[in-house]
PDB file of C-alpha atoms in Angstrom:
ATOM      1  CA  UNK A   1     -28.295 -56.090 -45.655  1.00 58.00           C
ATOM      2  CA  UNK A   2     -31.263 -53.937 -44.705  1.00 60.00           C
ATOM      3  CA  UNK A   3     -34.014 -54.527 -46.078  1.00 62.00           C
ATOM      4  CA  UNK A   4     -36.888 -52.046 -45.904  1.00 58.00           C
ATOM      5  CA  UNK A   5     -39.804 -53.359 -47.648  1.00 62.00           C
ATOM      6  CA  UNK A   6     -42.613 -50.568 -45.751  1.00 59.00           C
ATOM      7  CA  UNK A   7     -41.921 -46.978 -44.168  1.00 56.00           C
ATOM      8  CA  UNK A   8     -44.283 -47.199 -41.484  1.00 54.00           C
ATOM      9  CA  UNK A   9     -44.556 -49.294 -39.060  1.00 61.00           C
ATOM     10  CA  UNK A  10     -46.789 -47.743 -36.285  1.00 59.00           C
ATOM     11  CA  UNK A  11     -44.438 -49.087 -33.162  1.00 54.00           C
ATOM     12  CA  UNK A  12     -43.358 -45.726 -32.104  1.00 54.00           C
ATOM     13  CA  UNK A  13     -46.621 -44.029 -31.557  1.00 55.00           C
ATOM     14  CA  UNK A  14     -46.618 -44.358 -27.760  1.00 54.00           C
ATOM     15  CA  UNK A  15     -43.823 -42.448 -27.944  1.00 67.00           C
ATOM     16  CA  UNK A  16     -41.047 -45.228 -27.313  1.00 65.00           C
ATOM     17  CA  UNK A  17     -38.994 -46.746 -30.259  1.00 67.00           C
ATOM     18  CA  UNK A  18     -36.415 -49.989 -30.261  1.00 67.00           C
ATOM     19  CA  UNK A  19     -32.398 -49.492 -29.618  1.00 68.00           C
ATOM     20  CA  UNK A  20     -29.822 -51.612 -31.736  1.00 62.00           C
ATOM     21  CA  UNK A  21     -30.491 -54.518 -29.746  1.00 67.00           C
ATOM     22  CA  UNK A  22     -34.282 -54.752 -29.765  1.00 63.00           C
ATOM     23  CA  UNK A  23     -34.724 -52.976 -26.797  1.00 67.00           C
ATOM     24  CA  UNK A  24     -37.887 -50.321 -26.052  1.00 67.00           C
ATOM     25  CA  UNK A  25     -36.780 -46.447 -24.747  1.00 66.00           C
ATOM     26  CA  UNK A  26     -38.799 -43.219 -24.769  1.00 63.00           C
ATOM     27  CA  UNK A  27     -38.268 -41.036 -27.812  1.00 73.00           C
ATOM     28  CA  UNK A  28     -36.712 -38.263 -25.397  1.00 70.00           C
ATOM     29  CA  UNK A  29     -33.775 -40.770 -23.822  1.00 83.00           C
ATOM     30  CA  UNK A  30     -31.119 -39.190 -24.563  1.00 91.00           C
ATOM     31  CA  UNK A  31     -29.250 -41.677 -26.678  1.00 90.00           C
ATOM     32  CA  UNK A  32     -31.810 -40.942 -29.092  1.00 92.00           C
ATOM     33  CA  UNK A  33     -31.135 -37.484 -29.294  1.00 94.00           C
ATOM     34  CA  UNK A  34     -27.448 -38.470 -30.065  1.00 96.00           C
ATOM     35  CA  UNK A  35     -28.107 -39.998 -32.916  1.00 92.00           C
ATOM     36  CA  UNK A  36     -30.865 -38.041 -34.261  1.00 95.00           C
ATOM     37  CA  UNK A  37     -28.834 -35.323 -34.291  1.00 97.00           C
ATOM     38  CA  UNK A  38     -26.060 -37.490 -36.025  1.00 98.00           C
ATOM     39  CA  UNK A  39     -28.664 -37.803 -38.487  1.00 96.00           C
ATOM     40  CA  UNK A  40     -29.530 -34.573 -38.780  1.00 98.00           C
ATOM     41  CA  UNK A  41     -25.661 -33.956 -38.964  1.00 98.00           C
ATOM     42  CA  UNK A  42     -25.631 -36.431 -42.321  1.00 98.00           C
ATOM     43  CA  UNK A  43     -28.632 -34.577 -43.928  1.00 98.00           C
ATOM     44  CA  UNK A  44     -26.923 -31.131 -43.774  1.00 98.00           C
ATOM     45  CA  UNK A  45     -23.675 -32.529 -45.284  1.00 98.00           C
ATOM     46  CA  UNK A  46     -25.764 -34.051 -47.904  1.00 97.00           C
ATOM     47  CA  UNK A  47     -27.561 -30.892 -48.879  1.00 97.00           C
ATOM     48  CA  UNK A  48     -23.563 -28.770 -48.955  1.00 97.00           C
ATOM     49  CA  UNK A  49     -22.666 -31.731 -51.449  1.00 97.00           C
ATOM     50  CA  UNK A  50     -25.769 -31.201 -53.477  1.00 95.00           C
ATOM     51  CA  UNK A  51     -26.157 -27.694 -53.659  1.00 88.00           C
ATOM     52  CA  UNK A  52     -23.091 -26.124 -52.229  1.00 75.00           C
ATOM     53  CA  UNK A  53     -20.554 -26.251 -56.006  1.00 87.00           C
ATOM     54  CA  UNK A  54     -17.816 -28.004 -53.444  1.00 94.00           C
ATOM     55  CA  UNK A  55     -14.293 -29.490 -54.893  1.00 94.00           C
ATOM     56  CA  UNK A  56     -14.620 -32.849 -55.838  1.00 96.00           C
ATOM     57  CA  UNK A  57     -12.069 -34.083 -53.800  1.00 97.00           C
ATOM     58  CA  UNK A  58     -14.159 -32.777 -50.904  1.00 97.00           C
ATOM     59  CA  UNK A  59     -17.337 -34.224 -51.964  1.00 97.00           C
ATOM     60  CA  UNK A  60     -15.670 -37.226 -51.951  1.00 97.00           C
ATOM     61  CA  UNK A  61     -14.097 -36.586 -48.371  1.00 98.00           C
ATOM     62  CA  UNK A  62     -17.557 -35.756 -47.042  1.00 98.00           C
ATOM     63  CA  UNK A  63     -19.332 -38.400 -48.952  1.00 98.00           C
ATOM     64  CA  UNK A  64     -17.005 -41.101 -46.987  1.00 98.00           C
ATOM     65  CA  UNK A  65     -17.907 -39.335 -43.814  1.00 98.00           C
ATOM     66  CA  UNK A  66     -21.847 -39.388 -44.717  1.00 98.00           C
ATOM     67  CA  UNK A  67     -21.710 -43.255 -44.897  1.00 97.00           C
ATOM     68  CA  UNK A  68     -19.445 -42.772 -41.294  1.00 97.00           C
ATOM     69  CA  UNK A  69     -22.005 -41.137 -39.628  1.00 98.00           C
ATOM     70  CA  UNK A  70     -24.354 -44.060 -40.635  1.00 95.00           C
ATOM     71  CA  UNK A  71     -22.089 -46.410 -38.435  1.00 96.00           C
ATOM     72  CA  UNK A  72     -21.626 -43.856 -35.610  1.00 97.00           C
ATOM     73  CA  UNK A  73     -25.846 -43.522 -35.451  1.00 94.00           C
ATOM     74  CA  UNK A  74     -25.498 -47.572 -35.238  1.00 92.00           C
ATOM     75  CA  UNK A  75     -23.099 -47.721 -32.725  1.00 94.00           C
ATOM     76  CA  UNK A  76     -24.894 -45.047 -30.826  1.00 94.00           C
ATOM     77  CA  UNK A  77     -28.239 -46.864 -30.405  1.00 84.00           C
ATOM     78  CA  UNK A  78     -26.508 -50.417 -29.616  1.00 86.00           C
ATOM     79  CA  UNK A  79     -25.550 -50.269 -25.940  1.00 85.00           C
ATOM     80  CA  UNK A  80     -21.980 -51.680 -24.874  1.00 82.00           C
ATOM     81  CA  UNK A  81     -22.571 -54.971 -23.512  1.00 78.00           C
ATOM     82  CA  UNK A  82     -19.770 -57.303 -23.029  1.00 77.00           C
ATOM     83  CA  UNK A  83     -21.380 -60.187 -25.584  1.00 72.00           C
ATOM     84  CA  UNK A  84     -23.341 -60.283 -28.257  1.00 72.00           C
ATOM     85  CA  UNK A  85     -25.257 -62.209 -30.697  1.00 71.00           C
ATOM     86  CA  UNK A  86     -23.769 -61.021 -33.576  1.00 78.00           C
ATOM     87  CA  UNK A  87     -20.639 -58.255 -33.417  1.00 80.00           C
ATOM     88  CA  UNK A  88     -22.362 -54.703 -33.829  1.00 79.00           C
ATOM     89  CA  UNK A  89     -20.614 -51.746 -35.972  1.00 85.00           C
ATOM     90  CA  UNK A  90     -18.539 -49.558 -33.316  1.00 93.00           C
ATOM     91  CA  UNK A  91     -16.507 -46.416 -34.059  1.00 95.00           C
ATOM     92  CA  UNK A  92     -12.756 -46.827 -34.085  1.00 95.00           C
ATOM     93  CA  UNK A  93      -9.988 -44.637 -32.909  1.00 96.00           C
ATOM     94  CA  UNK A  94      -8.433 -44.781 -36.877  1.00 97.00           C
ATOM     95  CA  UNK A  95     -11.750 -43.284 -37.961  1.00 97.00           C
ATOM     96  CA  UNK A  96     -10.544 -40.451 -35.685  1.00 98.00           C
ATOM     97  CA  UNK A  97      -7.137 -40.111 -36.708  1.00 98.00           C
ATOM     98  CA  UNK A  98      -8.429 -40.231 -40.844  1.00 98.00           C
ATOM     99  CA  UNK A  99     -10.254 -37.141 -39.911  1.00 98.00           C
ATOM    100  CA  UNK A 100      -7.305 -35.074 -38.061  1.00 98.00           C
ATOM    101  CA  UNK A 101      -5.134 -36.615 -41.125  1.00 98.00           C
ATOM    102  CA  UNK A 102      -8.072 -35.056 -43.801  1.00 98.00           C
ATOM    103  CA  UNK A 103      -7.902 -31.271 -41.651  1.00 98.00           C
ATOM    104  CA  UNK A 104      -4.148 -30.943 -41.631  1.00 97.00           C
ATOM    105  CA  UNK A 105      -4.172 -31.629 -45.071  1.00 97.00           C
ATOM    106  CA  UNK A 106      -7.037 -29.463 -46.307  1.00 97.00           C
ATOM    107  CA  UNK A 107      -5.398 -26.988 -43.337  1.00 96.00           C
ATOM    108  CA  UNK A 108      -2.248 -27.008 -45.110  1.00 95.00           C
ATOM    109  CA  UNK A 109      -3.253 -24.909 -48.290  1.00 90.00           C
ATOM    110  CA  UNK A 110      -5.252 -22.121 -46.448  1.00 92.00           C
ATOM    111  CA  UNK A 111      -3.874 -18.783 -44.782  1.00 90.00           C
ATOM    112  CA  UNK A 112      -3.451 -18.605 -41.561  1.00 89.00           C
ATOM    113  CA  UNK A 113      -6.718 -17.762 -39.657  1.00 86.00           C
ATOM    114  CA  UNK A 114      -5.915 -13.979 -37.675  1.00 84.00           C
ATOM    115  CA  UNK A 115      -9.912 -13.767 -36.623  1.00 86.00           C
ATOM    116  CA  UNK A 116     -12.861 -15.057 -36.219  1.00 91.00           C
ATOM    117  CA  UNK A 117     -14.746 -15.908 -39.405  1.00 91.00           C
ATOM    118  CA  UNK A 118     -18.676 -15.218 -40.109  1.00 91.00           C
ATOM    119  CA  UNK A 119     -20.496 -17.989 -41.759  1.00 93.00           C
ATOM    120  CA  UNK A 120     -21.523 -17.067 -45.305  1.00 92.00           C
ATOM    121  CA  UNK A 121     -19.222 -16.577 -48.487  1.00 92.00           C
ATOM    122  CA  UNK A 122     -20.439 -19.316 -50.652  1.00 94.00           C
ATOM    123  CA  UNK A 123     -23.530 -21.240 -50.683  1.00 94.00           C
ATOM    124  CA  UNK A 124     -20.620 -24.613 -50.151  1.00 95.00           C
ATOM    125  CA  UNK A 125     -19.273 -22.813 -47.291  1.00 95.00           C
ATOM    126  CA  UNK A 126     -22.625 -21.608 -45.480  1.00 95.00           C
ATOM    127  CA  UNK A 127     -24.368 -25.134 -45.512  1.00 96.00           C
ATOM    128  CA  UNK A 128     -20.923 -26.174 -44.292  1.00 97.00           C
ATOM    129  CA  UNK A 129     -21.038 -23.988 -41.460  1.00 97.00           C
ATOM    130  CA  UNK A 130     -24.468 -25.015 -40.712  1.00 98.00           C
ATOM    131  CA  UNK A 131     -23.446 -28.750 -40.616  1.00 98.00           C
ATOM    132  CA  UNK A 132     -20.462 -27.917 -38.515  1.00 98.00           C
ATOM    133  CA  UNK A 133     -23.144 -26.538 -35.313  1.00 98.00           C
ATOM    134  CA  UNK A 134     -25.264 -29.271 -35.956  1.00 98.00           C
ATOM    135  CA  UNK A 135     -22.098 -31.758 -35.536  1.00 98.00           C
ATOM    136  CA  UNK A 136     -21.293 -30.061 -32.138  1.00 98.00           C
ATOM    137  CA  UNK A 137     -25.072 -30.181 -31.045  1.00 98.00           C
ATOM    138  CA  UNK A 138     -24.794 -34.029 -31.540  1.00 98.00           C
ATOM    139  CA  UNK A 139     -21.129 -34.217 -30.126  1.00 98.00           C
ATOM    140  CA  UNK A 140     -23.040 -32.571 -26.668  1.00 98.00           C
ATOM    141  CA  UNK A 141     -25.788 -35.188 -27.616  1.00 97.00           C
ATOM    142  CA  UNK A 142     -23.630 -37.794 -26.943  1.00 97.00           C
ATOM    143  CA  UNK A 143     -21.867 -36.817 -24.308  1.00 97.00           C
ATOM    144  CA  UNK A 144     -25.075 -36.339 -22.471  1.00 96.00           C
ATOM    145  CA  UNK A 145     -25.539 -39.707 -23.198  1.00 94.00           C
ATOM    146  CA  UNK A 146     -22.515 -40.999 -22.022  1.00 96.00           C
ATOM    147  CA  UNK A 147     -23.147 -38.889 -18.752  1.00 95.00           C
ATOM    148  CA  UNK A 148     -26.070 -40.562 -18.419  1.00 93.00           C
ATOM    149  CA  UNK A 149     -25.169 -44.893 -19.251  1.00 91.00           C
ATOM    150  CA  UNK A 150     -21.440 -44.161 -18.751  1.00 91.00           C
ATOM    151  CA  UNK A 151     -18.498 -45.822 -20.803  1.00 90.00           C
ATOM    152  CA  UNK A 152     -18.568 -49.751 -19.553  1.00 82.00           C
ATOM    153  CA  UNK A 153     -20.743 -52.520 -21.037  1.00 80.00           C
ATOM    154  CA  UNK A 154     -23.608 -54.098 -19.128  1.00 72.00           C
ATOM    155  CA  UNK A 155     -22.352 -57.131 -17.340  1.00 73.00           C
ATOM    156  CA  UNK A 156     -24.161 -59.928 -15.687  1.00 67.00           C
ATOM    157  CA  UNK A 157     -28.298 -59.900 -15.057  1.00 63.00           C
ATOM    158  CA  UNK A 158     -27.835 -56.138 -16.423  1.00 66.00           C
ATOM    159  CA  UNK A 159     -26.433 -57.608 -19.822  1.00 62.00           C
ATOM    160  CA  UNK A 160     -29.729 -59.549 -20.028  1.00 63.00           C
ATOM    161  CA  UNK A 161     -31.972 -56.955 -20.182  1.00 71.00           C
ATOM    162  CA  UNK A 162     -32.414 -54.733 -23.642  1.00 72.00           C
ATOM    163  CA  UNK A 163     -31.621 -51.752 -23.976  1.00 72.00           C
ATOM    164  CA  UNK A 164     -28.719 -51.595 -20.645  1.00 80.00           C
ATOM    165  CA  UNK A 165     -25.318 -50.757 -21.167  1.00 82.00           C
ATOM    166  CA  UNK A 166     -23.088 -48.319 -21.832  1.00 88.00           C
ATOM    167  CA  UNK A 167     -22.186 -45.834 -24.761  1.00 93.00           C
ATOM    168  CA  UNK A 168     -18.890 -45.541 -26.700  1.00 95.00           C
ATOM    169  CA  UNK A 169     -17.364 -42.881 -26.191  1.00 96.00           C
ATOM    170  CA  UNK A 170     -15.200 -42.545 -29.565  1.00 97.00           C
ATOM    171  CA  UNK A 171     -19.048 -41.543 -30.899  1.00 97.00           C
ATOM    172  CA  UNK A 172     -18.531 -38.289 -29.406  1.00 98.00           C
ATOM    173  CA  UNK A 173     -14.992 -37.519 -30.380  1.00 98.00           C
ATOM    174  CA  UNK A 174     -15.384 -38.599 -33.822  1.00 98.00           C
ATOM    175  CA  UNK A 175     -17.970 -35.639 -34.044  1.00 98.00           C
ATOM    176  CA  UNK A 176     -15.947 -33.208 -32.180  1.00 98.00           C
ATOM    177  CA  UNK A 177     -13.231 -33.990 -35.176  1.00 98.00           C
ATOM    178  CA  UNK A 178     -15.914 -34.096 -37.562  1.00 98.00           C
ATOM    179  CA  UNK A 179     -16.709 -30.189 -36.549  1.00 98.00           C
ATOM    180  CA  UNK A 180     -13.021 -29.226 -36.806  1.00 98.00           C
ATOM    181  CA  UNK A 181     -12.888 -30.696 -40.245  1.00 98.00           C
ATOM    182  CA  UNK A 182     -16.629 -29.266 -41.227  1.00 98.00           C
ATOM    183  CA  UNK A 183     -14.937 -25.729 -39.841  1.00 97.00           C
ATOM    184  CA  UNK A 184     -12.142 -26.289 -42.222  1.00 97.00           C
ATOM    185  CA  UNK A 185     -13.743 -27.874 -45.161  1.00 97.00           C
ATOM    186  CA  UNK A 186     -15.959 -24.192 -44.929  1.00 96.00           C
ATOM    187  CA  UNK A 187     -12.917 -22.256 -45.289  1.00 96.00           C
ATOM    188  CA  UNK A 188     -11.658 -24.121 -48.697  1.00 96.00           C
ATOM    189  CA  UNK A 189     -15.317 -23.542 -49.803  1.00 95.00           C
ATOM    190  CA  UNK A 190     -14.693 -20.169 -49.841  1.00 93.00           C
ATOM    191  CA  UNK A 191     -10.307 -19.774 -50.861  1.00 89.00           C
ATOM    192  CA  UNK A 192     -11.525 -19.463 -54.569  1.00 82.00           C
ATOM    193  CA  UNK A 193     -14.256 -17.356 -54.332  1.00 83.00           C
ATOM    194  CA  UNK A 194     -12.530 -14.651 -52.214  1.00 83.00           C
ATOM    195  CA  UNK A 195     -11.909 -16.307 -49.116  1.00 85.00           C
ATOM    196  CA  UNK A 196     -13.300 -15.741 -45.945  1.00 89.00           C
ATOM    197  CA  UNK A 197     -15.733 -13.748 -44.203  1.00 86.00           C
ATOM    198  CA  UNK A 198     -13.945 -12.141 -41.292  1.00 85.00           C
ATOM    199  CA  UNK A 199     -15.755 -11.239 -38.176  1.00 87.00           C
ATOM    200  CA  UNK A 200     -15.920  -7.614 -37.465  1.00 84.00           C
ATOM    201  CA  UNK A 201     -15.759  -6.814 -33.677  1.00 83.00           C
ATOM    202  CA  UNK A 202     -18.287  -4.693 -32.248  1.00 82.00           C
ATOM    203  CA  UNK A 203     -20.754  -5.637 -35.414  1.00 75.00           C
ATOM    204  CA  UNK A 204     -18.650  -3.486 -38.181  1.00 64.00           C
ATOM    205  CA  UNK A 205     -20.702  -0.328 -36.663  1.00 67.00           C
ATOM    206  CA  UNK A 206     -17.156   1.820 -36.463  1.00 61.00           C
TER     207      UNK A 206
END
């Protein structure tokens, strides 16, 4: 269990801070980013719960996915190495097929979509909205991240040293799912109050 007894610890102010497996790296590497902006990703959901008069049944959906994003952020700052001490929390590929299960089913009650849509309607569909660009600024987090360690665990003398290794790549496409669903979850935010906000081309000047 984690156990924090004391919010600051002072480690991080020469600018480096410690991976999943005790390993040192810069504040700007860019696995950090990743899940930083995963985090940030969990904080926006958490303010559409609080504030945004959602369904229940998609409070509960998005509350599952908070705690998710929790274990993505962990799997993101462990690299892949091909042992370990103790087994470390991964994504897994049924995490990704819940969430294209949970947008054809939300999908399945809503018109069919015959423009673009503006952000806005309800306060539960705006702060959805917002969550879903945040979730695609940490899906091209990772990525980047995987661009830069690649997909394949440390092996040999590299295994030995913190903070070497590879990154997941079911990270990133649980968050590009993620945005579809956000996108989605945005639109039944807004099917009782009206529906959506339809893009007007050309700015609705004509």
């Amino acid at each position: 269990m984690v156990n924090l007894t004391r919010i600051y610890t002072r480690t991080g102010d020469a600018g480096t801070t410690a991976l999943g497996d005790n390993g040192r790296t810069h504040k700007t590497d860019l696995r950090l980013a990743a899940y930083a902006d995963t985090d940030e990703t969990n904080s926006t959901i958490g303010v559409a719960i609080s504030c945004g008069n959602l369904p229940i049944e998609v409070q509960e959906t998005l509350t599952r996915i908070q705690n998710d994003l929790f274990d993505v952020g962990a799997d993101l700052c462990m690299p892949l190495k091909e042992s370990y001490e103790w087994e470390p929390l991964r994504v897994k590929a049924e995490w990704i097929a819940e969430l294209e299960a949970d947008c054809d089913r939300y999908n399945e009650g809503l018109e069919p979509l015959r423009s673009f849509i503006l952000p806005g309607g309800t306060p539960g569909s705006a702060h959805l909205h917002v969550a879903r660009t945040v979730c695609r600024r940490a899906e091209r987090a990772a990525w980047a991240a995987i661009e830069a360690y690649g997909e394949e665990p440390a092996s040999g003398e590299r295994a030995e040293t913190k903070g070497q290794g590879g990154v997941n790549p079911l990270t990133a496409k649980y968050l590009n799912r993620l945005s579809d669903l956000l996108f989605i979850l945005g639109r039944v935010a807004n099917d009782s109050a009206g529906g959506d906000v339809l893009w007007t081309p050309g700015g609705g000047r004509e």
